[in-house]
XYZ file of N, CA and C in Angstrom:
660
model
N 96.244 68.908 107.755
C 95.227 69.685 107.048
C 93.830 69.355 107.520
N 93.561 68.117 108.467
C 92.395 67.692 109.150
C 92.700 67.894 110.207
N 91.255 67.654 111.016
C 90.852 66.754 112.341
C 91.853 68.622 113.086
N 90.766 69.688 112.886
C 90.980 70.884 113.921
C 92.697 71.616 113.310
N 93.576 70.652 112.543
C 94.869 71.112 112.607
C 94.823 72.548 111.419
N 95.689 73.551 111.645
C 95.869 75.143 110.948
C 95.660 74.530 109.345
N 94.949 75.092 108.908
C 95.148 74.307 107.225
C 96.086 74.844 106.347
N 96.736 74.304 106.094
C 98.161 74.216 105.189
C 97.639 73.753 103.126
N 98.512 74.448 102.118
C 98.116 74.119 101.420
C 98.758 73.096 101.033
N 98.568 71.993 100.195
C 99.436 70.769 99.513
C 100.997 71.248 98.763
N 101.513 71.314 98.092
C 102.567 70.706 97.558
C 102.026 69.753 96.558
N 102.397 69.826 94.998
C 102.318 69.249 94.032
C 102.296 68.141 94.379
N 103.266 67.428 94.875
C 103.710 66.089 95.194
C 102.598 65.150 95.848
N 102.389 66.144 96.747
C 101.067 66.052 97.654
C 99.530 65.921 97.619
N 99.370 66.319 96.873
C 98.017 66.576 96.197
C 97.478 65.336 95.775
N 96.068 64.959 95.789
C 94.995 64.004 95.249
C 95.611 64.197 93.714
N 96.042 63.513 93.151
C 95.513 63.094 91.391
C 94.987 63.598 90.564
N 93.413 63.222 90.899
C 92.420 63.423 90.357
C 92.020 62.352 89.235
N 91.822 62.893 87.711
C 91.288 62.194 86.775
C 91.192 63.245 85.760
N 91.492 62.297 84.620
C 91.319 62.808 83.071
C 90.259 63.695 83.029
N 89.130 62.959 83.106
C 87.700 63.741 82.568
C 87.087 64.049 83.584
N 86.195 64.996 83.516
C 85.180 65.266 84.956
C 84.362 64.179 85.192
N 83.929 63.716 86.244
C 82.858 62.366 86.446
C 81.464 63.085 86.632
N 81.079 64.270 85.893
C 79.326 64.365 85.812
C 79.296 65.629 84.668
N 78.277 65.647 84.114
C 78.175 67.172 82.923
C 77.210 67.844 83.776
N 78.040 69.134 83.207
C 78.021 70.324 83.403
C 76.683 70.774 82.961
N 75.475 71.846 83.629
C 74.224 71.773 83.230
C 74.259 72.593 81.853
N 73.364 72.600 81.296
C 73.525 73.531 79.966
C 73.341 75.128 80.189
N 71.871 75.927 81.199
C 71.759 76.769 80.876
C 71.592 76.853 82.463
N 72.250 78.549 82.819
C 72.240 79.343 83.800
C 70.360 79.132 84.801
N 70.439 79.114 85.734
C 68.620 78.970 86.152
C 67.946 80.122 86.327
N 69.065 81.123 86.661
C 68.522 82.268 86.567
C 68.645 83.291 85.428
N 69.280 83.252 84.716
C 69.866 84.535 83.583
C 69.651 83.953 82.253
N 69.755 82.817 81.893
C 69.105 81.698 80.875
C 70.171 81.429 79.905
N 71.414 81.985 80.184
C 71.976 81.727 79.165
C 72.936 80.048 79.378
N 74.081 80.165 78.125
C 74.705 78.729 78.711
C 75.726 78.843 79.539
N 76.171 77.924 80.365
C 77.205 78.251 81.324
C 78.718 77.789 80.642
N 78.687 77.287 79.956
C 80.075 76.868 79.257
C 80.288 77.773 77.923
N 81.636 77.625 77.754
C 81.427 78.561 76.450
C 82.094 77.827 74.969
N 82.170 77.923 74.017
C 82.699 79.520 73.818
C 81.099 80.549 74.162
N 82.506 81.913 74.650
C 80.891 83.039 74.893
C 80.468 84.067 73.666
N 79.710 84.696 73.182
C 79.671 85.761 72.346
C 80.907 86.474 72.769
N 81.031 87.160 71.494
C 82.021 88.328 71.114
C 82.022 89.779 72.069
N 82.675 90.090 72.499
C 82.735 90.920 73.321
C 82.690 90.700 74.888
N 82.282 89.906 75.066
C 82.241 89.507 76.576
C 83.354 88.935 77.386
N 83.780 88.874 78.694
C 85.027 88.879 79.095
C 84.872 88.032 80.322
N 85.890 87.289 80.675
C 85.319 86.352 81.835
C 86.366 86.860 82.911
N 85.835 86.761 84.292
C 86.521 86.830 85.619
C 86.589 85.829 86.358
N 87.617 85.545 87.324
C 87.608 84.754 88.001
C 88.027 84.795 89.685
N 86.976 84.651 90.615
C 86.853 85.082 92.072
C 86.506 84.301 93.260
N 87.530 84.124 94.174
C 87.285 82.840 94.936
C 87.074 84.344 96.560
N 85.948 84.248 97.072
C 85.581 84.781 98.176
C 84.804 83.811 99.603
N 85.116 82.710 99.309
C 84.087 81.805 100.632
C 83.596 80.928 100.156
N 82.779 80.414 100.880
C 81.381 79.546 100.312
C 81.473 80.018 98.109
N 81.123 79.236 97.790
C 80.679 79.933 96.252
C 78.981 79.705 96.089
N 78.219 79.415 97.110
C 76.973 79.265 97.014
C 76.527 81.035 96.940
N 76.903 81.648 97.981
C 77.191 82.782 98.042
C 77.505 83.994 97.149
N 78.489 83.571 97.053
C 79.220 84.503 96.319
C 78.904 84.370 94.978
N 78.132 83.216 94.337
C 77.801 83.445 92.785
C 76.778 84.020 92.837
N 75.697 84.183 93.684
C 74.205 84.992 93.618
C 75.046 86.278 93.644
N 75.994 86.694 94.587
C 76.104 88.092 94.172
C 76.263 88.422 93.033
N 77.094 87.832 92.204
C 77.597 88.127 90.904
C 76.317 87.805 90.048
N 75.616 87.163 89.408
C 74.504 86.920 89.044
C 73.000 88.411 88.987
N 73.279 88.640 90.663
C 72.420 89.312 90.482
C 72.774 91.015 90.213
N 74.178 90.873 89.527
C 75.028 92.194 89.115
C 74.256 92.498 87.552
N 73.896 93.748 86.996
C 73.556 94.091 85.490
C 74.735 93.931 84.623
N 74.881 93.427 83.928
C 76.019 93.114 82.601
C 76.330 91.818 82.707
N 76.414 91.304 83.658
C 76.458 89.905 83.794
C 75.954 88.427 83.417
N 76.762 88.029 82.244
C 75.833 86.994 81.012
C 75.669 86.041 82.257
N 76.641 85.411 82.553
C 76.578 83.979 82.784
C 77.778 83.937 84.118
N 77.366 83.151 85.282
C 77.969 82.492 86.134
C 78.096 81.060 86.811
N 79.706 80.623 87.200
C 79.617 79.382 87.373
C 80.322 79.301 88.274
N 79.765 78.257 88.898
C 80.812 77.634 90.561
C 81.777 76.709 90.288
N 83.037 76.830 90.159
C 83.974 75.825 90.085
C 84.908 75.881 91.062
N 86.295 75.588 90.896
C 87.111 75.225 91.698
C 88.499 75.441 90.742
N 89.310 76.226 91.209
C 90.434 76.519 90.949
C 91.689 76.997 92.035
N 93.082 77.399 90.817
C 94.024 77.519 91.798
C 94.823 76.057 92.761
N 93.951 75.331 91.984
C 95.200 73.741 92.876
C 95.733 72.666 91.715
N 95.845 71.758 92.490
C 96.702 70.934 91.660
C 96.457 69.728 90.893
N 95.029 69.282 91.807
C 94.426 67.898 91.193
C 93.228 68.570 89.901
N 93.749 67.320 89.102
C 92.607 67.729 88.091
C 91.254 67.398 88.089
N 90.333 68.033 87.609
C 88.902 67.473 87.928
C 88.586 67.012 89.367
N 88.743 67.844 90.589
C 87.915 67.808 91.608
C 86.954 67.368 91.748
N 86.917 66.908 92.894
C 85.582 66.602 92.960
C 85.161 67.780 94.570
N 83.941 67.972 94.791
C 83.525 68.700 96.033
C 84.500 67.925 97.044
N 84.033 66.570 97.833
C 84.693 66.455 98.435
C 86.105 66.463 99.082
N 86.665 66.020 97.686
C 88.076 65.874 97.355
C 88.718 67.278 97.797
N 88.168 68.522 97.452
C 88.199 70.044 97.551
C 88.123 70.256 99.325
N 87.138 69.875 99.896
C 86.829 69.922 101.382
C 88.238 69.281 101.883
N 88.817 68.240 101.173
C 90.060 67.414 102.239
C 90.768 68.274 102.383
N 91.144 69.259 101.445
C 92.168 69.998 101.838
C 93.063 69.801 100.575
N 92.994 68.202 100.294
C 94.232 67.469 99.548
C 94.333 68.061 98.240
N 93.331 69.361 97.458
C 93.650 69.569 95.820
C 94.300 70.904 96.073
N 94.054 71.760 96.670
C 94.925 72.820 96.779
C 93.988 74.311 96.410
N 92.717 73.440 95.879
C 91.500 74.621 95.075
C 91.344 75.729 96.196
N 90.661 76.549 95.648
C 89.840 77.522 96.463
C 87.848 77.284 95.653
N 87.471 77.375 96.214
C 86.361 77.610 95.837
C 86.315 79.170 95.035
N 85.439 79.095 93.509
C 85.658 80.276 92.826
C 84.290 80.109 92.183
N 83.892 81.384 91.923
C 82.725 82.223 90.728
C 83.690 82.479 89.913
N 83.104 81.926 88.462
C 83.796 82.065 87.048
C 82.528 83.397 86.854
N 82.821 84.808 86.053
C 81.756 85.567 85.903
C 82.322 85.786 84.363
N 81.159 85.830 83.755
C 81.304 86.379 82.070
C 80.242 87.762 81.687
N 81.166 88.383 81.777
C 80.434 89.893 81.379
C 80.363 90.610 80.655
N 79.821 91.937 80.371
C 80.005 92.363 79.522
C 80.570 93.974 80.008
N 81.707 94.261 79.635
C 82.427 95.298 80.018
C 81.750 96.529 79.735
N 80.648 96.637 78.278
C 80.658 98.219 78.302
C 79.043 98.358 78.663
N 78.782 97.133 79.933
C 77.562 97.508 80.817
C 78.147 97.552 82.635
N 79.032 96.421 82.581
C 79.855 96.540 84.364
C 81.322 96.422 83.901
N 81.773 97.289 84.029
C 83.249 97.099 83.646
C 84.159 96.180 84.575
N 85.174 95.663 84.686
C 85.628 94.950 85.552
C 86.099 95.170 87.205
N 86.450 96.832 87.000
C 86.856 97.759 88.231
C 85.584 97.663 89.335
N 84.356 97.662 88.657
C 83.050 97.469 89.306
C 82.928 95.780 89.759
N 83.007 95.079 89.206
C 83.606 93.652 89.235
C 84.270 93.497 91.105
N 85.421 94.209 90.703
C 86.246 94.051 91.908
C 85.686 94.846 93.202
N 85.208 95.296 93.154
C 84.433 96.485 93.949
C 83.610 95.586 94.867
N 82.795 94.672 93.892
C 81.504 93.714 94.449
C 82.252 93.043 95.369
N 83.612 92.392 94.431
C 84.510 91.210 95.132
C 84.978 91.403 96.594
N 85.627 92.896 96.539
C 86.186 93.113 97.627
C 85.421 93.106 99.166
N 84.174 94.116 98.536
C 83.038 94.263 99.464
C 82.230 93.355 100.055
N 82.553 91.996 99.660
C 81.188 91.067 99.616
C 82.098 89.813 100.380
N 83.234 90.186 101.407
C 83.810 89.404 101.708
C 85.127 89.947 103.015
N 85.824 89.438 103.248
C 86.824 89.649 104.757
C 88.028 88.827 103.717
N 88.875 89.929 103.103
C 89.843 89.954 102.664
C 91.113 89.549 103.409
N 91.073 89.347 104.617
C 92.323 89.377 105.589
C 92.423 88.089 105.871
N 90.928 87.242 106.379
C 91.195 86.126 107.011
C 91.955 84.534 106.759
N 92.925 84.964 105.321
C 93.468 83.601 105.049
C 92.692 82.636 104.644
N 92.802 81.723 104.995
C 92.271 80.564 105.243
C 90.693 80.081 105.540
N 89.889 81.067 105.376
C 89.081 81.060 105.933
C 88.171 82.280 105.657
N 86.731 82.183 105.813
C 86.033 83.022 105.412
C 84.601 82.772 106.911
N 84.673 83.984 107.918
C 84.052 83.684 108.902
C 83.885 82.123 109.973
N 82.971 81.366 109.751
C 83.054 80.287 110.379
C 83.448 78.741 109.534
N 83.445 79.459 108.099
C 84.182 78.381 107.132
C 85.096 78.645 107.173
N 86.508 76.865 107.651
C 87.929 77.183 107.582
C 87.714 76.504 106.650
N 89.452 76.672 106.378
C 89.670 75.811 105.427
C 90.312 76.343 104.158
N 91.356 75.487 103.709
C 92.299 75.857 102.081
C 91.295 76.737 100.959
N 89.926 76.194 100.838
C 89.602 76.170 99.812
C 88.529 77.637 100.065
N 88.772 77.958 100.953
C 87.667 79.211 101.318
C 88.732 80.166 101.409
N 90.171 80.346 100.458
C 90.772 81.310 100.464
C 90.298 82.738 99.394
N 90.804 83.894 99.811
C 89.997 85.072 98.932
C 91.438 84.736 97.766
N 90.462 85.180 96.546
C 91.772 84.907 95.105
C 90.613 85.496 93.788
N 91.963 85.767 93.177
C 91.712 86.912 91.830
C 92.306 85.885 90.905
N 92.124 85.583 90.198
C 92.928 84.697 88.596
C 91.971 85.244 88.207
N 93.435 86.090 87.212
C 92.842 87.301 86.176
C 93.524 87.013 84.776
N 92.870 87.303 83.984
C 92.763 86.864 82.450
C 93.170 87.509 81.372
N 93.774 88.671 81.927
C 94.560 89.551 81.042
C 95.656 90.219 81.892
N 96.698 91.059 81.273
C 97.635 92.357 81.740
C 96.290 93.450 83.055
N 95.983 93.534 82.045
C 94.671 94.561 82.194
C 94.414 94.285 83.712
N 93.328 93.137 83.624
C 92.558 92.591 84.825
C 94.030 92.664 86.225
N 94.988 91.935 85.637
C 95.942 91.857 86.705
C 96.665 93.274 87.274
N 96.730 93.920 86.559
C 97.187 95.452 87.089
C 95.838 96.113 88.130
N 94.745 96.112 87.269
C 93.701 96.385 88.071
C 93.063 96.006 89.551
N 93.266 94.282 89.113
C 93.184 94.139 90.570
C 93.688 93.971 91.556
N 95.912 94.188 91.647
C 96.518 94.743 92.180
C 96.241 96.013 92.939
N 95.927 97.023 91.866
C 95.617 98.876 92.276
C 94.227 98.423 92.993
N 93.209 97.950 92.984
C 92.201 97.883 94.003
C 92.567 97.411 95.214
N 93.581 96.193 95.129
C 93.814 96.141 96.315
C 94.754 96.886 97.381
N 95.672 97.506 96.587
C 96.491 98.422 97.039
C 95.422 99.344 97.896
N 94.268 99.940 96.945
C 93.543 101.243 97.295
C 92.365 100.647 98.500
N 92.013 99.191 98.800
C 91.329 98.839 99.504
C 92.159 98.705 101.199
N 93.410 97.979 100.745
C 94.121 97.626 102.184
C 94.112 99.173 102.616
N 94.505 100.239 101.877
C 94.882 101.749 102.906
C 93.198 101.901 103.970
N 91.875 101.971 103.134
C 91.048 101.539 103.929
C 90.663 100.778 105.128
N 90.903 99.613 104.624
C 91.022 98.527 105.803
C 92.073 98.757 106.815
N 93.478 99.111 106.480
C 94.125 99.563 108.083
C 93.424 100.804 108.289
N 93.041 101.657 107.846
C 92.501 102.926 108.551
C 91.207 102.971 109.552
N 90.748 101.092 109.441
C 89.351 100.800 109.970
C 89.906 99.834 111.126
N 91.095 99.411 111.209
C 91.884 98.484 111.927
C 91.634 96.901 111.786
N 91.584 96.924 110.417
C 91.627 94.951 109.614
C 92.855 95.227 109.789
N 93.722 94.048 109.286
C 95.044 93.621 109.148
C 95.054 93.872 107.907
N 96.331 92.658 107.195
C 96.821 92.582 105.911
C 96.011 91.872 105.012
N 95.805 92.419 103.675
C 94.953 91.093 102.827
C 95.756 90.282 102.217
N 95.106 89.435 102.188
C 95.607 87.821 102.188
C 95.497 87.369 100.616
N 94.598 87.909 100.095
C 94.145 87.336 98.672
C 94.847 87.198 97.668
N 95.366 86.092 96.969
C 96.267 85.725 95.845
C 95.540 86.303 94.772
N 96.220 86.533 94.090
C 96.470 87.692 92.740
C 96.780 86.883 91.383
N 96.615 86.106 90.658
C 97.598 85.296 90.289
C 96.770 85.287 88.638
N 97.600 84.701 87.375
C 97.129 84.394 86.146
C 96.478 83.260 86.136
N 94.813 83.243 85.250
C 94.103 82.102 85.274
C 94.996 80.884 84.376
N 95.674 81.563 83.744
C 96.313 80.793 82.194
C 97.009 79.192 82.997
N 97.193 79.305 84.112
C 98.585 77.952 84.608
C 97.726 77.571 85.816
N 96.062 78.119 86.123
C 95.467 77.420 87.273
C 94.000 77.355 86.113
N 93.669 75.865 85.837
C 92.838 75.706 85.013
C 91.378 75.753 86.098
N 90.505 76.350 85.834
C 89.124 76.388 86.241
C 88.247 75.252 86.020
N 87.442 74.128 87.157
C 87.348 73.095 87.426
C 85.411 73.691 87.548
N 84.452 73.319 86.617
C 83.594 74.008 87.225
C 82.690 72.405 88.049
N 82.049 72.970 89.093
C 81.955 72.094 90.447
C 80.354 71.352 89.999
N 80.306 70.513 90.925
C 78.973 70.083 90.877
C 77.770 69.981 90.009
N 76.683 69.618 89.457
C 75.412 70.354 88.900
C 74.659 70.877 90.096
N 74.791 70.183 91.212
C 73.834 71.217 92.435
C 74.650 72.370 92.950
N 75.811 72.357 93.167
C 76.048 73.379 93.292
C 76.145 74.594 92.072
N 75.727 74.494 91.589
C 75.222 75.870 90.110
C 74.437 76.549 90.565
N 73.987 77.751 90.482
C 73.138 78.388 91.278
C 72.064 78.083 92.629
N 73.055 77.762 93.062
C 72.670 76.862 94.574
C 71.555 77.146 95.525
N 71.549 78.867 95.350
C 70.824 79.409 96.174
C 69.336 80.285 95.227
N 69.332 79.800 94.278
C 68.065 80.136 93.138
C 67.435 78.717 93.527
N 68.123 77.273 93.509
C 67.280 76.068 93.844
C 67.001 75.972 95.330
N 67.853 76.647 96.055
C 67.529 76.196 97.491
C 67.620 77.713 98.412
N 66.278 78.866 97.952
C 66.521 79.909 98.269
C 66.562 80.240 100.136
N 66.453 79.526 100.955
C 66.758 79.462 102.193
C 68.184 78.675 102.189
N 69.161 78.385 101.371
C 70.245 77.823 101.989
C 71.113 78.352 102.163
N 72.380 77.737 102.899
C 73.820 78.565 103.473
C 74.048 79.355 102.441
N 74.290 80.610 103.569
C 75.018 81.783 102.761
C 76.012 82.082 103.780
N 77.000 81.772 103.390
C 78.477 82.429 104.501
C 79.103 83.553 104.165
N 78.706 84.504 102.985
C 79.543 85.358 102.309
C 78.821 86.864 103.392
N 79.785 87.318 103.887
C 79.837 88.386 104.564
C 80.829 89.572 104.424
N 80.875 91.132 104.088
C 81.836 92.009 104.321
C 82.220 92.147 105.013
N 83.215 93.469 104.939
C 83.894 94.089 106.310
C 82.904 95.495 106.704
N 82.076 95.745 105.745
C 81.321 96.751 106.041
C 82.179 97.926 105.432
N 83.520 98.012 105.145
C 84.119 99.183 104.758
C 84.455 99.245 103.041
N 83.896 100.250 102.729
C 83.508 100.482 101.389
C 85.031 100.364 100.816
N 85.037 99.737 99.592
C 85.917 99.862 98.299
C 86.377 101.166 97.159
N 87.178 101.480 97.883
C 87.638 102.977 97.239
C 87.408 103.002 95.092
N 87.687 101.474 94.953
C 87.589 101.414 93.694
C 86.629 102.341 92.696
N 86.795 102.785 91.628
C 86.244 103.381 90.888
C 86.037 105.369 91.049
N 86.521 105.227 92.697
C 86.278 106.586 93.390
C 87.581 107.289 93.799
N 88.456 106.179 93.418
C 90.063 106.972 93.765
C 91.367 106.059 93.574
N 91.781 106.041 93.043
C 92.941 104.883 92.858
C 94.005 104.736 93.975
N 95.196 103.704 93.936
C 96.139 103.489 94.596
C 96.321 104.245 95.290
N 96.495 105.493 94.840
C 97.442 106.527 95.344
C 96.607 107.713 95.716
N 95.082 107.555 95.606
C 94.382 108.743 96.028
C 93.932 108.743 97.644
């Protein structure tokens, strides 16, 4: 899983540990949107969960979406508990890097959600997201209802007919329930990473080919 070799994911067995409790707290309030980043959230609001690359990246997109209370950079989808960044880079937890998004549906509904997701990233490349390799820079959906999971199946269904018609390959992106991959949220510097450090890495790039979502389903 090091030193240049194809990155492979762990095996339970395999995997770093981790630890009971997280080893740092979590900041209180969003830097840009002001609200809190942990919840419980108000009533009505609905949370997503989206691993596209870098998450320095990919949480400004979401952030700077309208309906959008609150976003957070964590780490999900593996096996060790309470990550740490580095620990995540070995390869050894199994995470992907993810934007937790909490929204509000009857301003961005979730279909719009996926739209951003799809677009704002290279769905095909596995392992990897442009010149970031690596386990944890895999594309992934842990979705939080029936709902969310049907939905973002049919987007992707309605996105891949796109993408071969543009000549990408197959998408790669796991689909999966948040309920049995607990959400690890990362760092205090990495929290809106790129509001504190507005010149820093941004690796999150499209394919340039638009997301049929909202404009035609599966089968249109």
């Amino acid at each position: 899983m090091l030193f240049g070799r194809t990155p492979v994911l762990p095996t339970p067995d395999q995997a770093l540990r981790g630890r009971p409790e997280p080893g740092f707290a979590v900041p209180d309030r969003h830097t840009v949107l002001g609200n809190p980043l942990l919840g419980p959230y108000p009533d009505g609001l609905e949370v997503a969960d989206f691993g596209l690359g870098c998450f320095w990246g990919a949480e400004r997109k979401f952030w700077q979406t309208d309906g959008v209370w609150t976003t957070l950079a964590g780490y999900q989808g593996g096996h060790t508990r309470n990550p740490s960044y580095e620990e995540v880079c070995s390869g050894l937890t199994g995470h992907t890097e993810v934007v937790r998004v909490v929204f509000d549906p009857s301003v961005v509904p979730y279909a719009a959600l996926l739209k951003l997701f799809w677009e704002s990233h290279d769905p095909t490349q596995g392992f990897r997201q442009g010149n970031d390799v690596g386990t944890q820079y895999r594309s992934a959906v842990y979705t939080h209802s029936p709902a969310q999971e049907a939905a973002a199946a049919s987007s992707r269904d309605a996105y891949q007919r796109v993408l071969t018609g543009s000549g990408y390959g197959t998408i790669t992106t796991e689909i999966l329930p948040a309920d049995d991959r607990p959400f690890y949220p990362a760092e205090p510097y990495h929290q809106q990473y790129l509001d504190k450090n507005p010149g820093g890495y941004c690796g999150i790039g499209g394919t340039g080919v638009s997301c049929p979502v909202g404009v035609a389903g599966a089968d249109g």
